[in-house]
PDB file of C-alpha atoms and ligand atoms in Angstrom:
ATOM      1  CA  MET W1075      10.137 -52.146 -76.339  1.00 47.00           C
ATOM      2  CA  MET W1076      10.395 -51.307 -79.998  1.00 50.00           C
ATOM      3  CA  LYS W1077       7.359 -49.031 -79.759  1.00 61.00           C
ATOM      4  CA  LYS W1078       8.934 -47.091 -76.909  1.00 65.00           C
ATOM      5  CA  GLY W1079      12.086 -46.576 -78.967  1.00 63.00           C
ATOM      6  CA  VAL W1080      10.034 -45.247 -81.884  1.00 64.00           C
ATOM      7  CA  ALA W1081       8.137 -42.896 -79.559  1.00 65.00           C
ATOM      8  CA  ILE W1082      11.359 -41.483 -78.086  1.00 61.00           C
ATOM      9  CA  PHE W1083      12.758 -41.051 -81.597  1.00 62.00           C
ATOM     10  CA  CYS W1084       9.612 -39.186 -82.684  1.00 52.00           C
ATOM     11  CA  VAL W1085       9.690 -36.863 -79.673  1.00 60.00           C
ATOM     12  CA  LEU W1086      13.377 -36.064 -80.250  1.00 59.00           C
ATOM     13  CA  ALA W1087      12.837 -35.498 -83.968  1.00 59.00           C
ATOM     14  CA  LEU W1088       9.942 -33.158 -83.225  1.00 58.00           C
ATOM     15  CA  ALA W1089      12.063 -31.197 -80.728  1.00 59.00           C
ATOM     16  CA  VAL W1090      14.852 -30.819 -83.306  1.00 57.00           C
ATOM     17  CA  LEU W1091      12.393 -29.672 -85.975  1.00 53.00           C
ATOM     18  CA  LEU W1092      10.813 -27.144 -83.621  1.00 55.00           C
ATOM     19  CA  ALA W1093      14.225 -25.800 -82.616  1.00 54.00           C
ATOM     20  CA  MET W1094      15.216 -25.467 -86.283  1.00 53.00           C
ATOM     21  CA  GLY W1095      11.993 -23.620 -87.034  1.00 52.00           C
ATOM     22  CA  TYR W1096      12.597 -21.293 -84.093  1.00 51.00           C
ATOM     23  CA  ARG W1097      16.132 -20.583 -85.257  1.00 51.00           C
ATOM     24  CA  ARG W1098      14.964 -19.875 -88.766  1.00 51.00           C
ATOM     25  CA  GLU W1099      12.352 -17.450 -87.456  1.00 50.00           C
ATOM     26  CA  GLN W1100      15.078 -15.694 -85.468  1.00 52.00           C
ATOM     27  CA  ASP W1101      17.378 -15.546 -88.468  1.00 53.00           C
ATOM     28  CA  LEU W1102      14.622 -14.050 -90.574  1.00 56.00           C
ATOM     29  CA  ARG W1103      14.164 -11.102 -88.246  1.00 69.00           C
ATOM     30  CA  PRO W1104      16.366  -8.291 -89.542  1.00 75.00           C
ATOM     31  CA  GLN W1105      19.411  -7.565 -87.443  1.00 88.00           C
ATOM     32  CA  VAL W1106      18.984  -4.413 -85.362  1.00 94.00           C
ATOM     33  CA  ARG W1107      21.762  -1.857 -85.634  1.00 96.00           C
ATOM     34  CA  ILE W1108      22.577   0.017 -82.444  1.00 98.00           C
ATOM     35  CA  ARG W1109      24.853   3.037 -82.397  1.00 98.00           C
ATOM     36  CA  MET W1110      26.190   3.639 -78.908  1.00 98.00           C
ATOM     37  CA  ALA W1111      27.909   6.946 -78.054  1.00 98.00           C
ATOM     38  CA  THR W1112      30.750   6.381 -75.557  1.00 98.00           C
ATOM     39  CA  GLY W1113      33.681   8.687 -74.748  1.00 97.00           C
ATOM     40  CA  GLY W1114      37.410   9.228 -75.164  1.00 95.00           C
ATOM     41  CA  GLU W1115      39.431   6.083 -75.799  1.00 89.00           C
ATOM     42  CA  SER W1116      41.190   6.200 -72.411  1.00 89.00           C
ATOM     43  CA  GLY W1117      37.989   6.704 -70.407  1.00 95.00           C
ATOM     44  CA  ILE W1118      35.618   4.271 -68.758  1.00 97.00           C
ATOM     45  CA  TYR W1119      32.667   5.001 -71.101  1.00 98.00           C
ATOM     46  CA  TYR W1120      34.640   3.689 -74.037  1.00 97.00           C
ATOM     47  CA  ALA W1121      35.814   0.524 -72.286  1.00 96.00           C
ATOM     48  CA  TYR W1122      32.370  -0.132 -70.802  1.00 98.00           C
ATOM     49  CA  GLY W1123      30.765   0.473 -74.197  1.00 98.00           C
ATOM     50  CA  ASP W1124      33.131  -1.997 -75.806  1.00 97.00           C
ATOM     51  CA  ALA W1125      32.266  -4.629 -73.218  1.00 97.00           C
ATOM     52  CA  LEU W1126      28.526  -4.034 -73.699  1.00 98.00           C
ATOM     53  CA  ALA W1127      28.826  -4.202 -77.474  1.00 98.00           C
ATOM     54  CA  GLU W1128      30.441  -7.614 -77.224  1.00 97.00           C
ATOM     55  CA  ILE W1129      27.919  -8.967 -74.717  1.00 98.00           C
ATOM     56  CA  LEU W1130      24.871  -7.631 -76.579  1.00 98.00           C
ATOM     57  CA  GLU W1131      26.075  -9.001 -79.913  1.00 97.00           C
ATOM     58  CA  LYS W1132      26.600 -12.399 -78.307  1.00 97.00           C
ATOM     59  CA  ASN W1133      23.127 -12.510 -76.779  1.00 97.00           C
ATOM     60  CA  MET W1134      20.785 -10.882 -79.279  1.00 96.00           C
ATOM     61  CA  ASN W1135      20.519 -10.324 -82.993  1.00 96.00           C
ATOM     62  CA  VAL W1136      22.176  -6.898 -83.094  1.00 96.00           C
ATOM     63  CA  SER W1137      25.244  -5.194 -84.403  1.00 97.00           C
ATOM     64  CA  VAL W1138      26.550  -2.562 -82.016  1.00 98.00           C
ATOM     65  CA  THR W1139      28.860   0.264 -83.015  1.00 97.00           C
ATOM     66  CA  ALA W1140      30.632   2.033 -80.148  1.00 97.00           C
ATOM     67  CA  ILE W1141      31.173   5.656 -81.172  1.00 97.00           C
ATOM     68  CA  PRO W1142      34.080   7.512 -79.491  1.00 97.00           C
ATOM     69  CA  SER W1143      33.263  11.075 -78.401  1.00 97.00           C
ATOM     70  CA  GLY W1144      34.268  13.956 -76.158  1.00 96.00           C
ATOM     71  CA  GLY W1145      31.935  12.715 -73.390  1.00 97.00           C
ATOM     72  CA  SER W1146      28.479  13.382 -71.956  1.00 98.00           C
ATOM     73  CA  ALA W1147      27.536  16.672 -73.621  1.00 98.00           C
ATOM     74  CA  ASP W1148      28.776  15.432 -76.992  1.00 98.00           C
ATOM     75  CA  ASN W1149      26.754  12.246 -76.523  1.00 98.00           C
ATOM     76  CA  ILE W1150      23.565  14.197 -75.914  1.00 98.00           C
ATOM     77  CA  ARG W1151      24.111  15.982 -79.218  1.00 98.00           C
ATOM     78  CA  LEU W1152      24.761  12.665 -80.988  1.00 98.00           C
ATOM     79  CA  LEU W1153      21.440  11.350 -79.633  1.00 98.00           C
ATOM     80  CA  ARG W1154      19.653  14.540 -80.531  1.00 98.00           C
ATOM     81  CA  ASN W1155      20.799  14.740 -84.119  1.00 97.00           C
ATOM     82  CA  GLY W1156      20.081  11.043 -84.718  1.00 98.00           C
ATOM     83  CA  ARG W1157      23.675   9.878 -84.992  1.00 98.00           C
ATOM     84  CA  ALA W1158      23.403   7.622 -81.913  1.00 98.00           C
ATOM     85  CA  ASP W1159      20.582   5.507 -80.459  1.00 98.00           C
ATOM     86  CA  ILE W1160      21.879   5.020 -76.931  1.00 98.00           C
ATOM     87  CA  ALA W1161      24.643   6.789 -75.019  1.00 98.00           C
ATOM     88  CA  PHE W1162      26.630   7.019 -71.813  1.00 98.00           C
ATOM     89  CA  VAL W1163      25.751  10.288 -70.100  1.00 98.00           C
ATOM     90  CA  GLN W1164      26.259  11.798 -66.647  1.00 98.00           C
ATOM     91  CA  ASN W1165      22.930  12.265 -64.821  1.00 97.00           C
ATOM     92  CA  ASP W1166      23.559  16.008 -64.312  1.00 97.00           C
ATOM     93  CA  ILE W1167      24.224  16.593 -68.019  1.00 98.00           C
ATOM     94  CA  MET W1168      21.206  14.491 -68.936  1.00 97.00           C
ATOM     95  CA  THR W1169      18.926  16.602 -66.779  1.00 96.00           C
ATOM     96  CA  TYR W1170      20.191  19.901 -68.202  1.00 97.00           C
ATOM     97  CA  ALA W1171      19.656  18.494 -71.701  1.00 98.00           C
ATOM     98  CA  TYR W1172      16.136  17.224 -70.984  1.00 98.00           C
ATOM     99  CA  ASN W1173      15.091  20.583 -69.552  1.00 98.00           C
ATOM    100  CA  GLY W1174      17.112  22.770 -71.917  1.00 98.00           C
ATOM    101  CA  THR W1175      18.909  24.504 -69.060  1.00 97.00           C
ATOM    102  CA  ASN W1176      22.510  25.395 -68.161  1.00 95.00           C
ATOM    103  CA  ILE W1177      24.853  24.434 -71.045  1.00 95.00           C
ATOM    104  CA  PHE W1178      21.831  23.399 -73.146  1.00 97.00           C
ATOM    105  CA  SER W1179      19.833  26.599 -72.771  1.00 97.00           C
ATOM    106  CA  ALA W1180      20.643  27.670 -76.341  1.00 97.00           C
ATOM    107  CA  GLU W1181      19.602  24.298 -77.778  1.00 96.00           C
ATOM    108  CA  GLY W1182      16.322  24.058 -75.848  1.00 97.00           C
ATOM    109  CA  ALA W1183      14.676  21.112 -74.105  1.00 98.00           C
ATOM    110  CA  PHE W1184      15.341  17.606 -75.463  1.00 98.00           C
ATOM    111  CA  LYS W1185      12.178  15.801 -74.404  1.00 98.00           C
ATOM    112  CA  GLU W1186      12.803  12.725 -76.584  1.00 98.00           C
ATOM    113  CA  LEU W1187      15.491  11.702 -74.091  1.00 98.00           C
ATOM    114  CA  SER W1188      15.019   8.997 -71.454  1.00 98.00           C
ATOM    115  CA  VAL W1189      17.071   6.987 -68.976  1.00 98.00           C
ATOM    116  CA  ILE W1190      17.653   3.302 -69.580  1.00 98.00           C
ATOM    117  CA  ALA W1191      19.551   2.769 -66.312  1.00 98.00           C
ATOM    118  CA  GLY W1192      21.997   4.376 -63.910  1.00 98.00           C
ATOM    119  CA  LEU W1193      25.232   2.366 -64.013  1.00 98.00           C
ATOM    120  CA  TYR W1194      27.964   3.519 -61.578  1.00 98.00           C
ATOM    121  CA  PRO W1195      29.280   6.560 -59.669  1.00 98.00           C
ATOM    122  CA  GLU W1196      31.460   8.975 -61.573  1.00 98.00           C
ATOM    123  CA  VAL W1197      33.850  10.701 -59.271  1.00 98.00           C
ATOM    124  CA  CYS W1198      35.014  14.302 -59.722  1.00 98.00           C
ATOM    125  CA  GLN W1199      38.783  13.958 -59.506  1.00 98.00           C
ATOM    126  CA  ILE W1200      41.452  16.620 -59.816  1.00 98.00           C
ATOM    127  CA  ALA W1201      44.938  15.240 -60.430  1.00 98.00           C
ATOM    128  CA  ALA W1202      47.590  17.833 -59.614  1.00 98.00           C
ATOM    129  CA  ARG W1203      51.292  18.385 -59.071  1.00 97.00           C
ATOM    130  CA  ARG W1204      52.297  17.785 -55.494  1.00 96.00           C
ATOM    131  CA  ASP W1205      53.023  21.469 -54.786  1.00 97.00           C
ATOM    132  CA  ILE W1206      49.331  22.194 -55.407  1.00 98.00           C
ATOM    133  CA  THR W1207      47.684  21.286 -52.113  1.00 97.00           C
ATOM    134  CA  GLY W1208      44.078  22.339 -52.693  1.00 97.00           C
ATOM    135  CA  VAL W1209      41.663  23.683 -55.309  1.00 98.00           C
ATOM    136  CA  ALA W1210      42.442  27.288 -54.296  1.00 97.00           C
ATOM    137  CA  ASP W1211      46.092  26.674 -55.316  1.00 98.00           C
ATOM    138  CA  LEU W1212      44.981  26.150 -58.919  1.00 98.00           C
ATOM    139  CA  LYS W1213      44.914  29.937 -59.235  1.00 98.00           C
ATOM    140  CA  GLY W1214      47.265  31.032 -61.989  1.00 98.00           C
ATOM    141  CA  ARG W1215      48.177  27.440 -62.930  1.00 98.00           C
ATOM    142  CA  ARG W1216      47.677  25.628 -66.219  1.00 98.00           C
ATOM    143  CA  VAL W1217      44.665  23.376 -65.813  1.00 98.00           C
ATOM    144  CA  SER W1218      42.821  21.058 -68.189  1.00 98.00           C
ATOM    145  CA  VAL W1219      39.093  21.185 -67.479  1.00 98.00           C
ATOM    146  CA  GLY W1220      38.232  18.206 -69.722  1.00 97.00           C
ATOM    147  CA  ALA W1221      37.588  17.678 -73.421  1.00 96.00           C
ATOM    148  CA  GLU W1222      35.249  19.953 -75.357  1.00 94.00           C
ATOM    149  CA  GLY W1223      31.840  18.309 -75.112  1.00 93.00           C
ATOM    150  CA  SER W1224      32.612  16.533 -71.849  1.00 97.00           C
ATOM    151  CA  GLY W1225      30.597  16.453 -68.655  1.00 98.00           C
ATOM    152  CA  THR W1226      33.919  16.795 -66.858  1.00 98.00           C
ATOM    153  CA  GLU W1227      34.139  20.416 -67.963  1.00 98.00           C
ATOM    154  CA  LEU W1228      30.829  21.377 -66.384  1.00 98.00           C
ATOM    155  CA  ASN W1229      31.900  19.728 -63.121  1.00 98.00           C
ATOM    156  CA  ALA W1230      35.197  21.634 -63.307  1.00 98.00           C
ATOM    157  CA  MET W1231      33.346  24.933 -63.710  1.00 98.00           C
ATOM    158  CA  GLN W1232      31.005  24.198 -60.807  1.00 98.00           C
ATOM    159  CA  ILE W1233      33.798  23.043 -58.499  1.00 98.00           C
ATOM    160  CA  LEU W1234      35.841  26.176 -59.275  1.00 98.00           C
ATOM    161  CA  GLU W1235      32.680  28.216 -58.637  1.00 97.00           C
ATOM    162  CA  SER W1236      32.236  26.627 -55.209  1.00 96.00           C
ATOM    163  CA  TYR W1237      35.686  28.060 -54.391  1.00 96.00           C
ATOM    164  CA  GLY W1238      34.681  31.477 -55.723  1.00 97.00           C
ATOM    165  CA  MET W1239      36.800  30.970 -58.837  1.00 98.00           C
ATOM    166  CA  ASP W1240      36.154  30.853 -62.589  1.00 98.00           C
ATOM    167  CA  TYR W1241      38.072  30.576 -65.863  1.00 98.00           C
ATOM    168  CA  THR W1242      39.671  33.984 -65.361  1.00 98.00           C
ATOM    169  CA  ASP W1243      41.559  32.546 -62.374  1.00 98.00           C
ATOM    170  CA  VAL W1244      43.205  29.624 -64.177  1.00 98.00           C
ATOM    171  CA  ASP W1245      45.001  29.084 -67.452  1.00 98.00           C
ATOM    172  CA  VAL W1246      42.423  26.793 -69.107  1.00 98.00           C
ATOM    173  CA  ASP W1247      43.110  23.928 -71.484  1.00 98.00           C
ATOM    174  CA  HIS W1248      40.567  21.506 -72.986  1.00 98.00           C
ATOM    175  CA  LEU W1249      42.094  18.045 -73.030  1.00 98.00           C
ATOM    176  CA  GLY W1250      40.620  14.539 -72.813  1.00 96.00           C
ATOM    177  CA  PHE W1251      42.024  12.080 -70.284  1.00 96.00           C
ATOM    178  CA  SER W1252      44.923  10.632 -72.264  1.00 94.00           C
ATOM    179  CA  ALA W1253      45.926  14.023 -73.697  1.00 97.00           C
ATOM    180  CA  SER W1254      45.908  15.350 -70.118  1.00 97.00           C
ATOM    181  CA  VAL W1255      48.240  12.586 -68.966  1.00 97.00           C
ATOM    182  CA  GLU W1256      50.624  13.344 -71.810  1.00 97.00           C
ATOM    183  CA  ALA W1257      50.503  17.105 -71.194  1.00 98.00           C
ATOM    184  CA  PHE W1258      51.045  16.531 -67.459  1.00 98.00           C
ATOM    185  CA  ARG W1259      54.096  14.353 -68.108  1.00 97.00           C
ATOM    186  CA  GLU W1260      55.527  16.889 -70.518  1.00 97.00           C
ATOM    187  CA  GLY W1261      54.988  19.752 -68.068  1.00 97.00           C
ATOM    188  CA  ARG W1262      52.422  21.552 -70.242  1.00 98.00           C
ATOM    189  CA  ILE W1263      49.706  21.440 -67.551  1.00 98.00           C
ATOM    190  CA  ASP W1264      49.849  21.382 -63.739  1.00 98.00           C
ATOM    191  CA  ALA W1265      46.499  19.744 -63.048  1.00 98.00           C
ATOM    192  CA  PHE W1266      43.482  18.249 -64.753  1.00 98.00           C
ATOM    193  CA  PHE W1267      39.866  17.512 -63.973  1.00 98.00           C
ATOM    194  CA  CYS W1268      38.517  14.039 -64.634  1.00 98.00           C
ATOM    195  CA  THR W1269      34.970  12.905 -63.861  1.00 98.00           C
ATOM    196  CA  ALA W1270      34.960   9.139 -64.286  1.00 98.00           C
ATOM    197  CA  GLY W1271      34.589   5.758 -62.611  1.00 97.00           C
ATOM    198  CA  VAL W1272      37.242   5.009 -59.976  1.00 96.00           C
ATOM    199  CA  PRO W1273      39.975   3.906 -60.315  1.00 94.00           C
ATOM    200  CA  THR W1274      40.478   5.782 -63.566  1.00 95.00           C
ATOM    201  CA  PRO W1275      43.459   4.341 -65.501  1.00 93.00           C
ATOM    202  CA  ALA W1276      44.598   7.829 -66.616  1.00 93.00           C
ATOM    203  CA  ILE W1277      45.016   8.858 -62.978  1.00 96.00           C
ATOM    204  CA  SER W1278      46.520   5.540 -61.812  1.00 94.00           C
ATOM    205  CA  GLU W1279      49.297   5.976 -64.348  1.00 92.00           C
ATOM    206  CA  LEU W1280      50.353   9.339 -62.944  1.00 95.00           C
ATOM    207  CA  THR W1281      50.008   8.578 -59.232  1.00 95.00           C
ATOM    208  CA  GLY W1282      51.907   5.346 -59.837  1.00 90.00           C
ATOM    209  CA  GLU W1283      54.773   7.327 -61.343  1.00 91.00           C
ATOM    210  CA  GLY W1284      54.755   9.594 -58.282  1.00 87.00           C
ATOM    211  CA  GLY W1285      54.233  12.875 -60.119  1.00 90.00           C
ATOM    212  CA  ALA W1286      50.614  13.500 -59.189  1.00 96.00           C
ATOM    213  CA  HIS W1287      48.253  13.371 -56.265  1.00 97.00           C
ATOM    214  CA  ILE W1288      44.500  13.983 -56.070  1.00 98.00           C
ATOM    215  CA  LEU W1289      43.024  17.098 -54.480  1.00 98.00           C
ATOM    216  CA  SER W1290      40.435  16.816 -51.730  1.00 98.00           C
ATOM    217  CA  ILE W1291      37.448  19.142 -51.680  1.00 97.00           C
ATOM    218  CA  GLY W1292      36.857  20.490 -48.168  1.00 92.00           C
ATOM    219  CA  ASP W1293      33.598  19.889 -46.238  1.00 92.00           C
ATOM    220  CA  ALA W1294      32.340  23.455 -46.593  1.00 95.00           C
ATOM    221  CA  ARG W1295      32.902  23.493 -50.359  1.00 96.00           C
ATOM    222  CA  ILE W1296      31.225  20.114 -50.790  1.00 96.00           C
ATOM    223  CA  ARG W1297      28.211  21.572 -48.993  1.00 96.00           C
ATOM    224  CA  VAL W1298      28.177  24.619 -51.292  1.00 95.00           C
ATOM    225  CA  LEU W1299      28.315  22.297 -54.287  1.00 96.00           C
ATOM    226  CA  THR W1300      25.636  19.838 -53.153  1.00 95.00           C
ATOM    227  CA  ASP W1301      23.312  22.649 -51.963  1.00 96.00           C
ATOM    228  CA  GLN W1302      23.589  24.443 -55.261  1.00 95.00           C
ATOM    229  CA  TYR W1303      23.472  21.442 -57.600  1.00 95.00           C
ATOM    230  CA  GLN W1304      21.293  18.476 -56.647  1.00 92.00           C
ATOM    231  CA  PHE W1305      23.223  15.881 -58.666  1.00 94.00           C
ATOM    232  CA  TYR W1306      26.374  15.847 -56.584  1.00 96.00           C
ATOM    233  CA  SER W1307      26.767  13.617 -53.590  1.00 95.00           C
ATOM    234  CA  PRO W1308      29.799  13.507 -51.291  1.00 96.00           C
ATOM    235  CA  TYR W1309      32.203  10.703 -52.176  1.00 97.00           C
ATOM    236  CA  VAL W1310      35.352   9.417 -50.502  1.00 98.00           C
ATOM    237  CA  ILE W1311      38.032   7.731 -52.584  1.00 98.00           C
ATOM    238  CA  PRO W1312      39.439   5.235 -50.069  1.00 97.00           C
ATOM    239  CA  ALA W1313      43.167   5.284 -49.284  1.00 97.00           C
ATOM    240  CA  GLY W1314      44.974   2.725 -51.408  1.00 95.00           C
ATOM    241  CA  THR W1315      42.630   3.010 -54.415  1.00 96.00           C
ATOM    242  CA  TYR W1316      45.516   4.589 -56.300  1.00 96.00           C
ATOM    243  CA  ALA W1317      49.172   3.624 -56.030  1.00 94.00           C
ATOM    244  CA  GLY W1318      51.047   6.272 -54.065  1.00 92.00           C
ATOM    245  CA  ILE W1319      47.923   7.746 -52.392  1.00 95.00           C
ATOM    246  CA  GLY W1320      47.851   6.616 -48.770  1.00 94.00           C
ATOM    247  CA  ALA W1321      45.003   8.775 -47.412  1.00 96.00           C
ATOM    248  CA  ASP W1322      41.268   9.025 -48.084  1.00 98.00           C
ATOM    249  CA  ILE W1323      40.303  11.741 -50.536  1.00 98.00           C
ATOM    250  CA  GLN W1324      37.063  13.606 -50.088  1.00 98.00           C
ATOM    251  CA  THR W1325      35.319  14.748 -53.210  1.00 98.00           C
ATOM    252  CA  ALA W1326      31.920  14.610 -54.957  1.00 98.00           C
ATOM    253  CA  ALA W1327      30.347  12.223 -57.449  1.00 98.00           C
ATOM    254  CA  VAL W1328      27.619  12.184 -60.073  1.00 97.00           C
ATOM    255  CA  LYS W1329      26.247   9.094 -61.845  1.00 97.00           C
ATOM    256  CA  ALA W1330      26.936   7.483 -65.185  1.00 98.00           C
ATOM    257  CA  ALA W1331      23.785   6.336 -66.925  1.00 98.00           C
ATOM    258  CA  LEU W1332      22.777   4.774 -70.184  1.00 98.00           C
ATOM    259  CA  ALA W1333      20.376   7.071 -72.025  1.00 98.00           C
ATOM    260  CA  ALA W1334      18.203   6.613 -75.103  1.00 98.00           C
ATOM    261  CA  SER W1335      16.483   8.778 -77.643  1.00 97.00           C
ATOM    262  CA  ASP W1336      12.940   7.986 -78.799  1.00 95.00           C
ATOM    263  CA  ARG W1337      14.321   6.584 -82.046  1.00 93.00           C
ATOM    264  CA  ILE W1338      15.103   3.157 -80.587  1.00 96.00           C
ATOM    265  CA  ASP W1339      12.151   0.811 -80.135  1.00 94.00           C
ATOM    266  CA  GLU W1340      10.930  -0.421 -76.776  1.00 97.00           C
ATOM    267  CA  GLU W1341      11.363  -4.131 -77.472  1.00 96.00           C
ATOM    268  CA  THR W1342      15.058  -3.625 -78.291  1.00 97.00           C
ATOM    269  CA  VAL W1343      15.631  -1.526 -75.165  1.00 98.00           C
ATOM    270  CA  LEU W1344      13.921  -4.135 -72.975  1.00 98.00           C
ATOM    271  CA  LYS W1345      16.154  -6.842 -74.406  1.00 97.00           C
ATOM    272  CA  ILE W1346      19.239  -4.662 -73.816  1.00 98.00           C
ATOM    273  CA  ILE W1347      18.272  -4.155 -70.161  1.00 98.00           C
ATOM    274  CA  GLU W1348      17.560  -7.853 -69.630  1.00 98.00           C
ATOM    275  CA  ILE W1349      20.933  -8.785 -71.076  1.00 98.00           C
ATOM    276  CA  ILE W1350      22.902  -6.130 -69.154  1.00 98.00           C
ATOM    277  CA  PHE W1351      21.312  -6.965 -65.818  1.00 98.00           C
ATOM    278  CA  GLY W1352      21.615 -10.682 -66.490  1.00 97.00           C
ATOM    279  CA  SER W1353      25.342 -10.352 -67.277  1.00 98.00           C
ATOM    280  CA  ARG W1354      26.533  -8.401 -64.238  1.00 98.00           C
ATOM    281  CA  ASP W1355      29.332 -10.822 -63.333  1.00 97.00           C
ATOM    282  CA  GLU W1356      30.546 -11.079 -66.894  1.00 97.00           C
ATOM    283  CA  ILE W1357      30.569  -7.280 -67.277  1.00 97.00           C
ATOM    284  CA  ALA W1358      32.336  -6.850 -63.918  1.00 97.00           C
ATOM    285  CA  ARG W1359      35.053  -9.265 -65.031  1.00 97.00           C
ATOM    286  CA  ILE W1360      35.812  -7.037 -68.029  1.00 96.00           C
ATOM    287  CA  ILE W1361      35.220  -3.664 -66.424  1.00 95.00           C
ATOM    288  CA  PRO W1362      35.327  -3.157 -62.608  1.00 94.00           C
ATOM    289  CA  GLU W1363      32.470  -0.576 -62.652  1.00 96.00           C
ATOM    290  CA  GLY W1364      30.190  -3.460 -63.661  1.00 97.00           C
ATOM    291  CA  LYS W1365      29.952  -4.503 -60.010  1.00 97.00           C
ATOM    292  CA  ASN W1366      27.779  -1.416 -59.345  1.00 97.00           C
ATOM    293  CA  LEU W1367      24.969  -2.733 -61.525  1.00 98.00           C
ATOM    294  CA  SER W1368      21.867  -3.080 -59.377  1.00 97.00           C
ATOM    295  CA  ARG W1369      18.150  -2.590 -59.846  1.00 96.00           C
ATOM    296  CA  GLY W1370      18.070   0.024 -57.080  1.00 96.00           C
ATOM    297  CA  TYR W1371      21.044   2.059 -58.336  1.00 96.00           C
ATOM    298  CA  ALA W1372      19.631   1.903 -61.872  1.00 97.00           C
ATOM    299  CA  ILE W1373      16.632   4.094 -61.074  1.00 96.00           C
ATOM    300  CA  ASP W1374      17.767   6.077 -58.057  1.00 93.00           C
ATOM    301  CA  GLY W1375      18.423   9.832 -58.453  1.00 84.00           C
ATOM    302  CA  MET W1376      17.338  10.070 -62.075  1.00 88.00           C
ATOM    303  CA  PRO W1377      15.431  13.292 -62.663  1.00 86.00           C
ATOM    304  CA  VAL W1378      14.830  12.439 -66.337  1.00 95.00           C
ATOM    305  CA  PRO W1379      11.923  10.039 -67.113  1.00 96.00           C
ATOM    306  CA  LEU W1380      12.716   6.357 -67.320  1.00 97.00           C
ATOM    307  CA  HIS W1381      12.408   4.721 -70.704  1.00 97.00           C
ATOM    308  CA  PRO W1382       9.108   2.721 -70.918  1.00 97.00           C
ATOM    309  CA  ALA W1383      11.150  -0.494 -71.152  1.00 97.00           C
ATOM    310  CA  SER W1384      13.010   0.436 -67.941  1.00 97.00           C
ATOM    311  CA  GLU W1385       9.713   1.134 -66.207  1.00 96.00           C
ATOM    312  CA  LYS W1386       8.593  -2.338 -67.180  1.00 96.00           C
ATOM    313  CA  PHE W1387      11.801  -3.992 -66.068  1.00 97.00           C
ATOM    314  CA  PHE W1388      12.628  -2.081 -62.888  1.00 96.00           C
ATOM    315  CA  LEU W1389       9.236  -0.991 -61.570  1.00 92.00           C
ATOM    316  CA  ARG W1390       6.496  -3.349 -62.728  1.00 81.00           C
ATOM    317  CA  SER W1391       8.388  -6.610 -62.252  1.00 64.00           C
ATOM    318  CA  ARG W1392       9.147  -5.853 -58.569  1.00 56.00           C
TER     319      ARG W1392
HETATM  320  N1  LIG T1650      32.026  11.509 -67.492  1.00 51.96           N
HETATM  321  C1  LIG T1650      32.982  11.917 -68.456  1.00 51.96           C
HETATM  322  C2  LIG T1650      32.434  13.064 -69.284  1.00 51.96           C
HETATM  323  O1  LIG T1650      31.369  13.011 -69.820  1.00 51.96           O
HETATM  324  C3  LIG T1650      33.476  10.804 -69.357  1.00 51.96           C
HETATM  325  C4  LIG T1650      33.982   9.654 -68.561  1.00 51.96           C
HETATM  326  C5  LIG T1650      34.561   8.517 -69.342  1.00 51.96           C
HETATM  327  O2  LIG T1650      34.888   8.667 -70.512  1.00 51.96           O
HETATM  328  O3  LIG T1650      34.657   7.445 -68.737  1.00 51.96           O
HETATM  329  O4  LIG T1650      33.114  14.007 -69.363  1.00 51.96           O
END
């Protein structure tokens, strides 16, 4: 009897010692610093980034700094000039950056860029005064096309183009989401573009107050847009998504993805992916877009190469 007690004690003591050794080894590894480029403080990128920072810090030995920015195009530049390691970026913007085309033609191809994972649909929304009934009515009105450095602005330009319009047809302003809400309330703008996860708080605020509705993009124009630019897919915002909007709204969507530059090491990226995809419910509780996390969505429609860690996680472990 006594011998058995001693044996159990020895086994327990050994387990404790091993666990202590393991902990010490973990503590000795230097903490990894991750700089994550997000977006404007009233957007989804920023809130999602905040949630990820908290979850990653809780589950691995890292310190994560969420950097506010103008949006996707800004984030590409932060990755490129080494001021960020990972970033939220629209898949269309990411592809132009990788290939050095469209808005990145002057900067050239950014081949050190890769996709960690696609996260959720970003819907091209145009909030407008109620007397504006369609995109064509934006002619001559004061319109915010998104912050400088946003992906929203490129979507605004392409949507206007699908209606045969450009910046000479509207009175253009460059405002982020919260500045747009303020300008709309104060009567300084009549409409604003917003490419973001749905529902977007900036838009909910205005539809809830009754001053704004969301413009639909007609079938023919959606076809022009999707034929011309491969990243758009048709998207319907269901009736009731926003207070005060009782009908479905037809528009187009791109995808929000997490991107990386070559500066961050593969082991760290693999750990990040494992934690994100193992924390779906926790993320979704903090930020509704979290419910879109799936292994299929993560790699679908991504014309930029997957990060080697993502290949390992999403492709080889199938
Ligand atoms: N997709 C937006 C952009 O890059 C930002 C969205 C957000 O901040 O949630 O313009």
